[in-house]
Short mmCIF file of C-alpha atoms in Angstrom, two decimals:
data_model
loop_
_atom_site.label_atom_id
_atom_site.label_comp_id
_atom_site.label_asym_id
_atom_site.label_seq_id
_atom_site.Cartn_x
_atom_site.Cartn_y
_atom_site.Cartn_z
CA UNK A 3 -1.82 58.76 39.83
CA UNK A 4 -3.51 55.66 41.24
CA UNK A 5 -5.53 55.50 44.44
CA UNK A 6 -3.68 52.26 45.32
CA UNK A 7 -0.05 51.06 45.48
CA UNK A 8 1.01 49.30 42.29
CA UNK A 9 0.90 45.78 43.74
CA UNK A 10 -2.74 46.21 44.85
CA UNK A 11 -4.16 47.71 41.66
CA UNK A 12 -6.86 45.80 39.82
CA UNK A 13 -8.61 46.13 36.47
CA UNK A 14 -11.38 48.57 37.30
CA UNK A 15 -14.06 48.14 34.62
CA UNK A 16 -15.88 51.26 35.79
CA UNK A 17 -12.74 53.37 35.47
CA UNK A 18 -12.19 53.05 31.71
CA UNK A 19 -11.93 56.83 31.44
CA UNK A 20 -8.87 57.07 33.70
CA UNK A 21 -6.20 57.23 30.95
CA UNK A 22 -7.94 60.20 29.31
CA UNK A 23 -8.63 61.69 32.74
CA UNK A 24 -4.90 61.61 33.51
CA UNK A 25 -4.15 63.46 30.27
CA UNK A 26 -6.79 66.09 31.11
CA UNK A 27 -5.47 66.50 34.65
CA UNK A 28 -1.85 66.88 33.51
CA UNK A 29 -2.87 69.44 30.88
CA UNK A 30 -4.62 71.50 33.59
CA UNK A 31 -1.91 71.07 36.24
CA UNK A 32 -0.32 74.47 35.70
CA UNK A 33 -3.50 76.38 34.95
CA UNK A 34 -6.04 78.15 37.14
CA UNK A 35 -8.57 75.35 36.62
CA UNK A 36 -9.44 73.56 39.84
CA UNK A 37 -10.96 70.12 40.49
CA UNK A 38 -14.26 71.88 41.26
CA UNK A 39 -14.28 73.33 37.74
CA UNK A 40 -13.89 69.81 36.33
CA UNK A 41 -16.70 68.56 38.58
CA UNK A 42 -18.95 71.31 37.20
CA UNK A 43 -17.96 70.19 33.70
CA UNK A 44 -19.06 66.61 34.38
CA UNK A 45 -22.37 67.92 35.73
CA UNK A 46 -22.83 69.83 32.48
CA UNK A 47 -21.96 66.72 30.46
CA UNK A 48 -24.55 64.69 32.38
CA UNK A 49 -27.23 67.32 31.78
CA UNK A 50 -26.40 67.44 28.06
CA UNK A 51 -26.72 63.64 27.96
CA UNK A 52 -30.20 63.96 29.47
CA UNK A 53 -31.15 66.60 26.88
CA UNK A 54 -29.91 64.30 24.10
CA UNK A 55 -31.96 61.46 25.55
CA UNK A 56 -35.12 63.57 25.57
CA UNK A 57 -34.53 64.35 21.89
CA UNK A 58 -33.78 60.69 21.05
CA UNK A 59 -30.16 61.34 20.10
CA UNK A 60 -29.00 58.14 21.73
CA UNK A 61 -25.48 57.87 20.31
CA UNK A 62 -24.89 61.44 21.45
CA UNK A 63 -26.29 60.46 24.84
CA UNK A 64 -23.76 57.63 25.02
CA UNK A 65 -20.93 60.01 24.14
CA UNK A 66 -21.83 62.50 26.86
CA UNK A 67 -22.37 59.79 29.47
CA UNK A 68 -18.89 58.45 28.72
CA UNK A 69 -17.50 62.01 28.77
CA UNK A 70 -19.18 62.48 32.13
CA UNK A 71 -17.37 59.39 33.43
CA UNK A 72 -14.03 60.65 32.09
CA UNK A 73 -14.48 64.05 33.74
CA UNK A 74 -15.67 62.35 36.92
CA UNK A 75 -12.26 60.69 37.11
CA UNK A 76 -10.40 63.81 35.98
CA UNK A 77 -11.47 65.98 38.93
CA UNK A 78 -9.87 63.57 41.39
CA UNK A 79 -6.80 63.20 39.20
CA UNK A 80 -6.40 66.97 39.06
CA UNK A 81 -6.69 67.17 42.85
CA UNK A 82 -3.89 64.61 43.13
CA UNK A 83 -1.51 66.16 40.59
CA UNK A 84 -2.03 69.61 42.13
CA UNK A 85 -1.83 68.08 45.61
CA UNK A 86 -5.05 69.82 46.59
CA UNK A 87 -7.29 67.12 48.09
CA UNK A 88 -10.54 68.44 49.52
CA UNK A 89 -13.66 67.20 51.20
CA UNK A 90 -15.57 69.88 49.30
CA UNK A 91 -14.68 68.22 46.01
CA UNK A 92 -15.26 64.71 47.37
CA UNK A 93 -18.81 65.45 48.59
CA UNK A 94 -19.75 67.72 45.69
CA UNK A 95 -18.76 64.88 43.35
CA UNK A 96 -20.91 62.34 45.21
CA UNK A 97 -23.95 64.61 45.62
CA UNK A 98 -23.80 65.54 41.93
CA UNK A 99 -23.57 61.87 40.94
CA UNK A 100 -26.68 60.78 42.81
CA UNK A 101 -28.77 63.71 41.54
CA UNK A 102 -27.69 63.02 37.95
CA UNK A 103 -28.41 59.30 38.41
CA UNK A 104 -31.94 60.10 39.52
CA UNK A 105 -32.50 62.51 36.64
CA UNK A 106 -31.15 59.99 34.12
CA UNK A 107 -33.48 57.24 35.34
CA UNK A 108 -36.47 59.60 35.45
CA UNK A 109 -35.68 60.53 31.85
CA UNK A 110 -35.56 56.84 30.87
CA UNK A 111 -38.91 56.36 32.59
CA UNK A 112 -40.31 59.31 30.63
CA UNK A 113 -39.07 58.24 27.18
CA UNK A 114 -40.14 54.62 27.68
CA UNK A 115 -43.51 55.42 29.29
CA UNK A 116 -42.60 52.90 31.98
CA UNK A 117 -43.71 52.35 35.57
CA UNK A 118 -42.45 54.83 38.13
CA UNK A 119 -42.29 52.14 40.84
CA UNK A 120 -39.88 50.07 38.74
CA UNK A 121 -37.83 53.19 38.08
CA UNK A 122 -37.55 53.86 41.80
CA UNK A 123 -36.49 50.24 42.38
CA UNK A 124 -33.85 50.55 39.64
CA UNK A 125 -32.52 53.79 41.16
CA UNK A 126 -32.40 52.18 44.59
CA UNK A 127 -30.62 49.17 43.11
CA UNK A 128 -28.06 51.26 41.22
CA UNK A 129 -27.21 53.18 44.38
CA UNK A 130 -26.83 50.00 46.43
CA UNK A 131 -24.58 48.53 43.74
CA UNK A 132 -22.36 51.59 43.74
CA UNK A 133 -22.31 51.71 47.54
CA UNK A 134 -21.11 48.10 47.80
CA UNK A 135 -18.33 48.74 45.29
CA UNK A 136 -17.22 51.92 47.06
CA UNK A 137 -17.42 50.20 50.46
CA UNK A 138 -15.03 47.45 49.42
CA UNK A 139 -12.80 49.84 47.46
CA UNK A 140 -12.40 52.27 50.37
CA UNK A 141 -11.59 49.39 52.74
CA UNK A 142 -8.98 48.16 50.27
CA UNK A 143 -7.44 51.64 50.00
CA UNK A 144 -7.32 52.02 53.76
CA UNK A 145 -5.71 48.57 54.10
CA UNK A 146 -2.90 49.53 51.74
CA UNK A 147 -2.25 53.21 52.49
CA UNK A 148 -4.02 54.38 49.36
CA UNK A 149 -6.06 57.52 48.82
CA UNK A 150 -7.89 58.37 52.07
CA UNK A 151 -10.12 61.32 51.14
CA UNK A 152 -13.03 58.84 51.17
CA UNK A 153 -13.67 57.27 54.56
CA UNK A 154 -15.10 53.85 55.39
CA UNK A 155 -17.57 55.40 57.83
CA UNK A 156 -18.95 58.83 56.99
CA UNK A 157 -20.37 59.51 60.46
CA UNK A 158 -18.80 62.81 61.45
CA UNK A 159 -18.24 66.02 59.55
CA UNK A 160 -14.55 66.09 58.59
CA UNK A 161 -12.27 69.02 59.38
CA UNK A 162 -11.69 71.10 56.27
CA UNK A 163 -8.34 70.60 54.63
CA UNK A 164 -5.99 73.44 53.78
CA UNK A 165 -7.47 75.71 51.13
CA UNK A 166 -11.14 74.85 51.64
CA UNK A 167 -13.93 76.42 53.66
CA UNK A 168 -15.32 74.53 56.65
CA UNK A 169 -18.83 75.90 56.01
CA UNK A 170 -18.83 74.42 52.51
CA UNK A 171 -17.65 71.08 53.89
CA UNK A 172 -20.42 71.13 56.51
CA UNK A 173 -23.16 71.83 53.95
CA UNK A 174 -21.98 69.26 51.43
CA UNK A 175 -21.46 66.63 54.14
CA UNK A 176 -25.05 67.10 55.33
CA UNK A 177 -26.28 66.69 51.77
CA UNK A 178 -24.13 63.59 51.39
CA UNK A 179 -25.66 62.06 54.53
CA UNK A 180 -29.19 62.86 53.33
CA UNK A 181 -28.63 61.27 49.92
CA UNK A 182 -26.35 58.36 50.80
CA UNK A 183 -26.96 57.62 54.47
CA UNK A 184 -29.62 54.96 53.93
CA UNK A 185 -27.57 53.13 51.28
CA UNK A 186 -24.44 53.16 53.45
CA UNK A 187 -26.39 51.71 56.39
CA UNK A 188 -27.98 48.95 54.30
CA UNK A 189 -24.68 47.79 52.81
CA UNK A 190 -22.92 47.95 56.17
CA UNK A 191 -25.60 45.81 57.81
CA UNK A 192 -25.45 43.32 54.94
CA UNK A 193 -21.67 42.91 55.31
CA UNK A 194 -20.50 44.58 58.50
CA UNK A 195 -17.48 42.27 58.90
CA UNK A 196 -15.96 43.49 55.63
CA UNK A 197 -14.26 46.33 57.51
CA UNK A 198 -11.90 43.86 59.17
CA UNK A 199 -11.31 41.78 56.02
CA UNK A 200 -7.79 41.78 54.60
CA UNK A 201 -8.28 39.75 51.44
CA UNK A 202 -9.78 41.53 48.43
CA UNK A 203 -8.22 39.71 45.44
CA UNK A 204 -7.79 41.65 42.21
CA UNK A 205 -10.15 39.34 40.31
CA UNK A 206 -12.83 39.91 42.95
CA UNK A 207 -12.49 43.70 42.85
CA UNK A 208 -12.61 43.62 39.05
CA UNK A 209 -15.90 41.72 39.21
CA UNK A 210 -17.35 44.13 41.79
CA UNK A 211 -16.21 47.10 39.69
CA UNK A 212 -19.10 46.32 37.32
CA UNK A 213 -21.16 48.01 40.06
CA UNK A 214 -19.16 51.23 39.60
CA UNK A 215 -20.92 54.29 38.22
CA UNK A 216 -18.77 54.50 35.10
CA UNK A 217 -19.73 50.97 34.07
CA UNK A 218 -23.39 51.60 34.90
CA UNK A 219 -23.44 54.70 32.66
CA UNK A 220 -21.70 52.77 29.87
CA UNK A 221 -24.39 50.09 30.02
CA UNK A 222 -27.15 52.70 29.95
CA UNK A 223 -25.58 54.48 26.99
CA UNK A 224 -25.02 51.32 24.98
CA UNK A 225 -28.52 50.00 25.67
CA UNK A 226 -29.97 53.32 24.49
CA UNK A 227 -27.82 53.35 21.36
CA UNK A 228 -28.76 49.74 20.56
CA UNK A 229 -32.47 50.53 20.92
CA UNK A 230 -32.78 48.47 24.10
CA UNK A 231 -34.10 51.31 26.24
CA UNK A 232 -37.14 49.30 27.37
CA UNK A 233 -34.79 46.84 29.10
CA UNK A 234 -32.64 49.32 31.04
CA UNK A 235 -34.85 49.53 34.13
CA UNK A 236 -35.48 45.74 34.35
CA UNK A 237 -31.77 45.07 33.83
CA UNK A 238 -30.66 47.15 36.80
CA UNK A 239 -33.39 45.75 39.03
CA UNK A 240 -32.23 42.23 38.22
CA UNK A 241 -28.52 43.07 38.37
CA UNK A 242 -28.95 44.25 41.95
CA UNK A 243 -29.36 40.61 43.03
CA UNK A 244 -25.61 40.16 42.44
CA UNK A 245 -25.02 42.20 45.59
CA UNK A 246 -25.79 39.10 47.63
CA UNK A 247 -23.57 36.96 45.40
CA UNK A 248 -20.59 39.29 45.88
CA UNK A 249 -21.13 39.44 49.64
CA UNK A 250 -21.19 35.64 49.88
CA UNK A 251 -18.00 35.42 47.80
CA UNK A 252 -16.32 38.10 49.94
CA UNK A 253 -17.14 36.15 53.09
CA UNK A 254 -15.94 32.89 51.55
CA UNK A 255 -12.64 34.45 50.47
CA UNK A 256 -11.97 35.67 53.99
#
């Protein structure tokens, strides 16, 4: 089940795991498994990938990073097929992602004996990349009556939906603001007029989707497997410069 109407769907390069995620979600539709269980599974997959990295099993690392991306899509798919959207799942997913991202980059720093400052810059860059992609994607979904669990502005604690606990929503929302608040503010100030933009062509969104977490993890996995681990941190620092290119293109389009 897509987050967008058919006529507004684009080739999402970060969402390569969606077909398998749909199969997983449909297979769990009539079971007691919940989207939260799938989120916990993707956390486990990410941690296993880190363990593989520490032991220099880089092809295995790639496998579990890709599996993590598949499961990351499957939790949302399961919520949609069961018609059980929740802010608990939305914020748990995001908080888990950023913690795993940090742990993955720290592990790369450790196995490459690199510079911690560059690692921090790469982490900051990866989060800004993902924030820009999500910013445009959420605006697009809101423009076309797509999935609305994610909001353009995460300023106020949302009211818990049916079946979830408000206390859990409150806690996870606070964590989300702590982890993501600075990145959201930076991207908004860089392109504050995007919220009123109506034109996000499919080709443009496909290009920006290379900033999506799934694509980022695929790049990390492949660079590890191809013995290019020394170049992972510099790559993401440099790739962050495309943020400004995409913003200029977005403004030009509109």
